[in-house]
Amino acid sequence: QRGAGIQGRWGEQMLRNVLELAGLRAGVDFDEQVHVSDADGAARPDVVVRLPGNSYFVIDSKVSMTDYEIFLAAQDDVSRAAALKAHCESVRRHMTQLASKAYWTQFDKPPLSRSPDIVVMFVPLESAYACAVEHYPTLVAEGWQRRVAIVSPSAIFPLLRAVVYGWRAEDQAANAREIAAAGRELHKRVSVVAK
């Protein structure tokens, strides 16, 4: 259990590093360990990323790497094959559990939110992700069918950069509206003075 706690914190730290490297700011663009509840109960996703338009999406990073570590340390083919199968099953099991939480329902509260109906499952180690999808080729497609996007650090980074770009465009549009309003007000005052 202690190992799982350390792995969980490591995965959360890896996710935080990727979020910040992409240009997102903690407490501004994303929040960690947000407590949410609805009629089905309470949950605490690892990260909630804010999107322009008052939308959100959830990222979960609690993927166990124990079986993958056993796979890497295995000394014979039989042990290696058993650990590989256990790793793939562990990733799939986590994906299934994550799908059942349906985080998107807790953040999609029309008309205020139009949150995407997916949750992102962050696998913090590229090689563990590659190993799982190589030996379980339908895993990613199965995840999408269950509204879970299974991603590695290199796969989530472009998504997060797109979020940053969206916020930049939103900020520019807000600035343009302020400038236009100031211009109208200035025009009105100049007209009064001219009259």
PDB file of C-alpha atoms in Angstrom:
ATOM      1  CA  GLN A   1       0.000   0.000   0.000  1.00  0.00           C
ATOM      2  CA  ARG A   2       2.850   2.348   0.794  1.00  0.00           C
ATOM      3  CA  GLY A   3       4.310   1.724  -2.667  1.00  0.00           C
ATOM      4  CA  ALA A   4       0.967   2.599  -4.255  1.00  0.00           C
ATOM      5  CA  GLY A   5       0.896   5.894  -2.320  1.00  0.00           C
ATOM      6  CA  ILE A   6       4.405   6.773  -3.494  1.00  0.00           C
ATOM      7  CA  GLN A   7       3.498   5.838  -7.083  1.00  0.00           C
ATOM      8  CA  GLY A   8       0.357   7.961  -6.848  1.00  0.00           C
ATOM      9  CA  ARG A   9       2.259  11.014  -5.641  1.00  0.00           C
ATOM     10  CA  TRP A  10       4.922  10.464  -8.298  1.00  0.00           C
ATOM     11  CA  GLY A  11       2.245  10.231 -11.015  1.00  0.00           C
ATOM     12  CA  GLU A  12       0.568  13.393  -9.730  1.00  0.00           C
ATOM     13  CA  GLN A  13       3.925  15.211  -9.704  1.00  0.00           C
ATOM     14  CA  MET A  14       4.655  14.077 -13.267  1.00  0.00           C
ATOM     15  CA  LEU A  15       1.236  15.368 -14.326  1.00  0.00           C
ATOM     16  CA  ARG A  16       1.827  18.697 -12.566  1.00  0.00           C
ATOM     17  CA  ASN A  17       5.199  19.003 -14.328  1.00  0.00           C
ATOM     18  CA  VAL A  18       3.601  18.427 -17.749  1.00  0.00           C
ATOM     19  CA  LEU A  19       0.779  20.893 -17.001  1.00  0.00           C
ATOM     20  CA  GLU A  20       3.239  23.604 -15.985  1.00  0.00           C
ATOM     21  CA  LEU A  21       5.626  22.846 -18.848  1.00  0.00           C
ATOM     22  CA  ALA A  22       2.688  23.313 -21.245  1.00  0.00           C
ATOM     23  CA  GLY A  23       2.122  26.778 -19.763  1.00  0.00           C
ATOM     24  CA  LEU A  24      -0.858  26.149 -17.460  1.00  0.00           C
ATOM     25  CA  ARG A  25      -0.843  27.709 -13.996  1.00  0.00           C
ATOM     26  CA  ALA A  26      -1.939  25.950 -10.806  1.00  0.00           C
ATOM     27  CA  GLY A  27      -4.928  27.652  -9.196  1.00  0.00           C
ATOM     28  CA  VAL A  28      -5.583  29.664 -12.366  1.00  0.00           C
ATOM     29  CA  ASP A  29      -5.786  27.257 -15.303  1.00  0.00           C
ATOM     30  CA  PHE A  30      -6.066  24.027 -13.313  1.00  0.00           C
ATOM     31  CA  ASP A  31      -6.881  22.843  -9.799  1.00  0.00           C
ATOM     32  CA  GLU A  32      -5.630  19.737  -8.039  1.00  0.00           C
ATOM     33  CA  GLN A  33      -7.592  17.326  -5.823  1.00  0.00           C
ATOM     34  CA  VAL A  34     -10.937  19.117  -6.306  1.00  0.00           C
ATOM     35  CA  HIS A  35     -13.727  17.626  -4.203  1.00  0.00           C
ATOM     36  CA  VAL A  36     -16.955  17.244  -6.187  1.00  0.00           C
ATOM     37  CA  SER A  37     -20.222  15.594  -5.307  1.00  0.00           C
ATOM     38  CA  ASP A  38     -23.570  14.874  -6.884  1.00  0.00           C
ATOM     39  CA  ALA A  39     -26.484  12.504  -6.325  1.00  0.00           C
ATOM     40  CA  ASP A  40     -24.216   9.505  -7.013  1.00  0.00           C
ATOM     41  CA  GLY A  41     -21.679  10.440  -4.331  1.00  0.00           C
ATOM     42  CA  ALA A  42     -18.422  12.317  -3.910  1.00  0.00           C
ATOM     43  CA  ALA A  43     -15.201  12.159  -5.905  1.00  0.00           C
ATOM     44  CA  ARG A  44     -11.807  13.818  -5.941  1.00  0.00           C
ATOM     45  CA  PRO A  45     -10.173  13.903  -9.377  1.00  0.00           C
ATOM     46  CA  ASP A  46      -6.431  14.553  -9.520  1.00  0.00           C
ATOM     47  CA  VAL A  47      -6.678  17.597 -11.782  1.00  0.00           C
ATOM     48  CA  VAL A  48      -9.471  19.706 -13.211  1.00  0.00           C
ATOM     49  CA  VAL A  49      -8.379  21.825 -16.183  1.00  0.00           C
ATOM     50  CA  ARG A  50     -10.354  24.973 -16.953  1.00  0.00           C
ATOM     51  CA  LEU A  51     -11.290  25.626 -20.577  1.00  0.00           C
ATOM     52  CA  PRO A  52     -12.485  28.875 -22.142  1.00  0.00           C
ATOM     53  CA  GLY A  53     -16.257  29.179 -22.081  1.00  0.00           C
ATOM     54  CA  ASN A  54     -16.611  27.999 -18.468  1.00  0.00           C
ATOM     55  CA  SER A  55     -15.864  24.372 -19.322  1.00  0.00           C
ATOM     56  CA  TYR A  56     -13.634  21.829 -17.616  1.00  0.00           C
ATOM     57  CA  PHE A  57     -12.074  18.462 -18.185  1.00  0.00           C
ATOM     58  CA  VAL A  58     -10.709  15.993 -15.663  1.00  0.00           C
ATOM     59  CA  ILE A  59      -7.310  14.289 -15.666  1.00  0.00           C
ATOM     60  CA  ASP A  60      -6.616  11.268 -13.487  1.00  0.00           C
ATOM     61  CA  SER A  61      -3.069   9.982 -12.908  1.00  0.00           C
ATOM     62  CA  LYS A  62      -3.576   7.090 -10.489  1.00  0.00           C
ATOM     63  CA  VAL A  63      -2.258   4.319 -12.733  1.00  0.00           C
ATOM     64  CA  SER A  64      -0.362   1.519 -10.973  1.00  0.00           C
ATOM     65  CA  MET A  65       3.132   0.811 -12.306  1.00  0.00           C
ATOM     66  CA  THR A  66       3.758  -2.177 -10.008  1.00  0.00           C
ATOM     67  CA  ASP A  67       3.179  -4.867 -12.636  1.00  0.00           C
ATOM     68  CA  TYR A  68       5.209  -2.908 -15.168  1.00  0.00           C
ATOM     69  CA  GLU A  69       8.139  -2.761 -12.719  1.00  0.00           C
ATOM     70  CA  ILE A  70       7.833  -6.528 -12.206  1.00  0.00           C
ATOM     71  CA  PHE A  71       7.810  -6.972 -15.998  1.00  0.00           C
ATOM     72  CA  LEU A  72      11.034  -4.948 -16.314  1.00  0.00           C
ATOM     73  CA  ALA A  73      12.754  -6.890 -13.516  1.00  0.00           C
ATOM     74  CA  ALA A  74      11.598 -10.345 -14.647  1.00  0.00           C
ATOM     75  CA  GLN A  75      14.452 -12.819 -15.168  1.00  0.00           C
ATOM     76  CA  ASP A  76      12.644 -15.342 -17.365  1.00  0.00           C
ATOM     77  CA  ASP A  77      10.104 -15.364 -20.181  1.00  0.00           C
ATOM     78  CA  VAL A  78       7.318 -16.935 -18.112  1.00  0.00           C
ATOM     79  CA  SER A  79       7.554 -14.296 -15.372  1.00  0.00           C
ATOM     80  CA  ARG A  80       7.900 -11.537 -17.969  1.00  0.00           C
ATOM     81  CA  ALA A  81       4.787 -12.707 -19.850  1.00  0.00           C
ATOM     82  CA  ALA A  82       2.738 -12.973 -16.641  1.00  0.00           C
ATOM     83  CA  ALA A  83       3.797  -9.485 -15.501  1.00  0.00           C
ATOM     84  CA  LEU A  84       3.088  -8.026 -18.947  1.00  0.00           C
ATOM     85  CA  LYS A  85      -0.418  -9.512 -18.924  1.00  0.00           C
ATOM     86  CA  ALA A  86      -0.986  -8.201 -15.379  1.00  0.00           C
ATOM     87  CA  HIS A  87       0.229  -4.719 -16.431  1.00  0.00           C
ATOM     88  CA  CYS A  88      -2.180  -4.592 -19.387  1.00  0.00           C
ATOM     89  CA  GLU A  89      -5.036  -5.827 -17.210  1.00  0.00           C
ATOM     90  CA  SER A  90      -4.181  -3.242 -14.537  1.00  0.00           C
ATOM     91  CA  VAL A  91      -4.274  -0.382 -17.053  1.00  0.00           C
ATOM     92  CA  ARG A  92      -7.544  -1.685 -18.516  1.00  0.00           C
ATOM     93  CA  ARG A  93      -9.075  -2.137 -15.051  1.00  0.00           C
ATOM     94  CA  HIS A  94      -8.165   1.422 -14.108  1.00  0.00           C
ATOM     95  CA  MET A  95      -9.671   2.692 -17.366  1.00  0.00           C
ATOM     96  CA  THR A  96     -12.903   0.817 -16.622  1.00  0.00           C
ATOM     97  CA  GLN A  97     -13.066   2.192 -13.064  1.00  0.00           C
ATOM     98  CA  LEU A  98     -12.405   5.695 -14.326  1.00  0.00           C
ATOM     99  CA  ALA A  99     -15.172   5.413 -16.929  1.00  0.00           C
ATOM    100  CA  SER A 100     -17.627   4.356 -14.228  1.00  0.00           C
ATOM    101  CA  LYS A 101     -16.945   7.568 -12.275  1.00  0.00           C
ATOM    102  CA  ALA A 102     -18.317   9.681 -15.182  1.00  0.00           C
ATOM    103  CA  TYR A 103     -16.564  12.820 -13.923  1.00  0.00           C
ATOM    104  CA  TRP A 104     -17.918  14.812 -16.862  1.00  0.00           C
ATOM    105  CA  THR A 105     -21.436  14.664 -15.396  1.00  0.00           C
ATOM    106  CA  GLN A 106     -20.221  16.441 -12.260  1.00  0.00           C
ATOM    107  CA  PHE A 107     -18.783  19.357 -14.225  1.00  0.00           C
ATOM    108  CA  ASP A 108     -21.274  19.677 -17.069  1.00  0.00           C
ATOM    109  CA  LYS A 109     -23.928  21.912 -15.542  1.00  0.00           C
ATOM    110  CA  PRO A 110     -25.743  23.638 -18.443  1.00  0.00           C
ATOM    111  CA  PRO A 111     -26.158  26.452 -19.233  1.00  0.00           C
ATOM    112  CA  LEU A 112     -22.983  27.456 -17.380  1.00  0.00           C
ATOM    113  CA  SER A 113     -20.753  24.656 -18.609  1.00  0.00           C
ATOM    114  CA  ARG A 114     -20.301  22.693 -21.795  1.00  0.00           C
ATOM    115  CA  SER A 115     -17.631  20.336 -20.541  1.00  0.00           C
ATOM    116  CA  PRO A 116     -16.400  17.566 -22.828  1.00  0.00           C
ATOM    117  CA  ASP A 117     -17.808  14.174 -21.945  1.00  0.00           C
ATOM    118  CA  ILE A 118     -14.418  12.533 -21.463  1.00  0.00           C
ATOM    119  CA  VAL A 119     -11.898  11.996 -18.721  1.00  0.00           C
ATOM    120  CA  VAL A 120      -8.184  11.888 -19.455  1.00  0.00           C
ATOM    121  CA  MET A 121      -6.292   8.931 -17.972  1.00  0.00           C
ATOM    122  CA  PHE A 122      -2.662   9.998 -17.636  1.00  0.00           C
ATOM    123  CA  VAL A 123      -0.075   7.198 -17.733  1.00  0.00           C
ATOM    124  CA  PRO A 124       3.019   8.987 -16.364  1.00  0.00           C
ATOM    125  CA  LEU A 125       5.622   6.726 -17.945  1.00  0.00           C
ATOM    126  CA  GLU A 126       5.966   6.655 -21.747  1.00  0.00           C
ATOM    127  CA  SER A 127       7.398   3.142 -21.829  1.00  0.00           C
ATOM    128  CA  ALA A 128       4.607   1.741 -19.613  1.00  0.00           C
ATOM    129  CA  TYR A 129       2.006   3.348 -21.887  1.00  0.00           C
ATOM    130  CA  ALA A 130       3.739   2.059 -25.051  1.00  0.00           C
ATOM    131  CA  CYS A 131       4.042  -1.431 -23.588  1.00  0.00           C
ATOM    132  CA  ALA A 132       0.342  -1.573 -22.696  1.00  0.00           C
ATOM    133  CA  VAL A 133      -0.928  -0.335 -26.070  1.00  0.00           C
ATOM    134  CA  GLU A 134       1.538  -2.502 -28.001  1.00  0.00           C
ATOM    135  CA  HIS A 135       0.391  -5.679 -26.254  1.00  0.00           C
ATOM    136  CA  TYR A 136      -3.272  -4.654 -25.982  1.00  0.00           C
ATOM    137  CA  PRO A 137      -3.852  -2.944 -29.360  1.00  0.00           C
ATOM    138  CA  THR A 138      -7.552  -2.214 -28.765  1.00  0.00           C
ATOM    139  CA  LEU A 139      -6.972  -0.542 -25.384  1.00  0.00           C
ATOM    140  CA  VAL A 140      -7.055   3.068 -26.629  1.00  0.00           C
ATOM    141  CA  ALA A 141     -10.150   2.463 -28.783  1.00  0.00           C
ATOM    142  CA  GLU A 142     -11.875   0.718 -25.892  1.00  0.00           C
ATOM    143  CA  GLY A 143     -11.040   3.716 -23.714  1.00  0.00           C
ATOM    144  CA  TRP A 144     -12.586   6.113 -26.225  1.00  0.00           C
ATOM    145  CA  GLN A 145     -15.739   3.985 -26.344  1.00  0.00           C
ATOM    146  CA  ARG A 146     -15.967   4.400 -22.572  1.00  0.00           C
ATOM    147  CA  ARG A 147     -15.168   8.142 -22.765  1.00  0.00           C
ATOM    148  CA  VAL A 148     -11.661   7.729 -21.359  1.00  0.00           C
ATOM    149  CA  ALA A 149      -8.711   9.159 -23.279  1.00  0.00           C
ATOM    150  CA  ILE A 150      -5.639   7.138 -22.264  1.00  0.00           C
ATOM    151  CA  VAL A 151      -2.563   9.320 -22.758  1.00  0.00           C
ATOM    152  CA  SER A 152       1.154   9.457 -22.066  1.00  0.00           C
ATOM    153  CA  PRO A 153       3.102  12.656 -21.261  1.00  0.00           C
ATOM    154  CA  SER A 154       3.992  13.216 -24.924  1.00  0.00           C
ATOM    155  CA  ALA A 155       0.380  12.670 -26.009  1.00  0.00           C
ATOM    156  CA  ILE A 156      -1.182  15.013 -23.433  1.00  0.00           C
ATOM    157  CA  PHE A 157       1.283  17.857 -24.022  1.00  0.00           C
ATOM    158  CA  PRO A 158      -0.215  19.036 -27.374  1.00  0.00           C
ATOM    159  CA  LEU A 159      -3.707  18.897 -25.836  1.00  0.00           C
ATOM    160  CA  LEU A 160      -2.571  21.122 -22.974  1.00  0.00           C
ATOM    161  CA  ARG A 161      -0.830  23.521 -25.372  1.00  0.00           C
ATOM    162  CA  ALA A 162      -4.138  23.803 -27.263  1.00  0.00           C
ATOM    163  CA  VAL A 163      -5.817  24.762 -23.974  1.00  0.00           C
ATOM    164  CA  VAL A 164      -3.170  27.466 -23.433  1.00  0.00           C
ATOM    165  CA  TYR A 165      -3.745  28.721 -26.983  1.00  0.00           C
ATOM    166  CA  GLY A 166      -7.514  28.788 -26.352  1.00  0.00           C
ATOM    167  CA  TRP A 167      -7.012  30.889 -23.230  1.00  0.00           C
ATOM    168  CA  ARG A 168      -4.696  33.230 -25.126  1.00  0.00           C
ATOM    169  CA  ALA A 169      -7.345  33.710 -27.844  1.00  0.00           C
ATOM    170  CA  GLU A 170     -10.024  34.247 -25.165  1.00  0.00           C
ATOM    171  CA  ASP A 171      -7.857  36.892 -23.463  1.00  0.00           C
ATOM    172  CA  GLN A 172      -7.223  38.656 -26.785  1.00  0.00           C
ATOM    173  CA  ALA A 173     -10.947  38.713 -27.548  1.00  0.00           C
ATOM    174  CA  ALA A 174     -11.675  40.158 -24.086  1.00  0.00           C
ATOM    175  CA  ASN A 175      -9.000  42.830 -24.599  1.00  0.00           C
ATOM    176  CA  ALA A 176     -10.446  43.678 -28.025  1.00  0.00           C
ATOM    177  CA  ARG A 177     -13.917  44.125 -26.461  1.00  0.00           C
ATOM    178  CA  GLU A 178     -12.462  46.427 -23.791  1.00  0.00           C
ATOM    179  CA  ILE A 179     -10.624  48.490 -26.405  1.00  0.00           C
ATOM    180  CA  ALA A 180     -13.768  48.754 -28.526  1.00  0.00           C
ATOM    181  CA  ALA A 181     -15.811  49.870 -25.495  1.00  0.00           C
ATOM    182  CA  ALA A 182     -13.159  52.445 -24.559  1.00  0.00           C
ATOM    183  CA  GLY A 183     -13.121  53.688 -28.161  1.00  0.00           C
ATOM    184  CA  ARG A 184     -16.919  54.114 -28.182  1.00  0.00           C
ATOM    185  CA  GLU A 185     -16.774  55.984 -24.874  1.00  0.00           C
ATOM    186  CA  LEU A 186     -13.962  58.239 -26.153  1.00  0.00           C
ATOM    187  CA  HIS A 187     -15.887  58.933 -29.363  1.00  0.00           C
ATOM    188  CA  LYS A 188     -18.987  59.823 -27.350  1.00  0.00           C
ATOM    189  CA  ARG A 189     -17.032  62.243 -25.117  1.00  0.00           C
ATOM    190  CA  VAL A 190     -15.245  63.868 -28.059  1.00  0.00           C
ATOM    191  CA  SER A 191     -18.632  64.317 -29.742  1.00  0.00           C
ATOM    192  CA  VAL A 192     -19.975  66.058 -26.619  1.00  0.00           C
ATOM    193  CA  VAL A 193     -16.945  68.354 -26.494  1.00  0.00           C
ATOM    194  CA  ALA A 194     -17.213  69.109 -30.225  1.00  0.00           C
ATOM    195  CA  LYS A 195     -20.879  70.053 -29.888  1.00  0.00           C
TER     196      LYS A 195
END
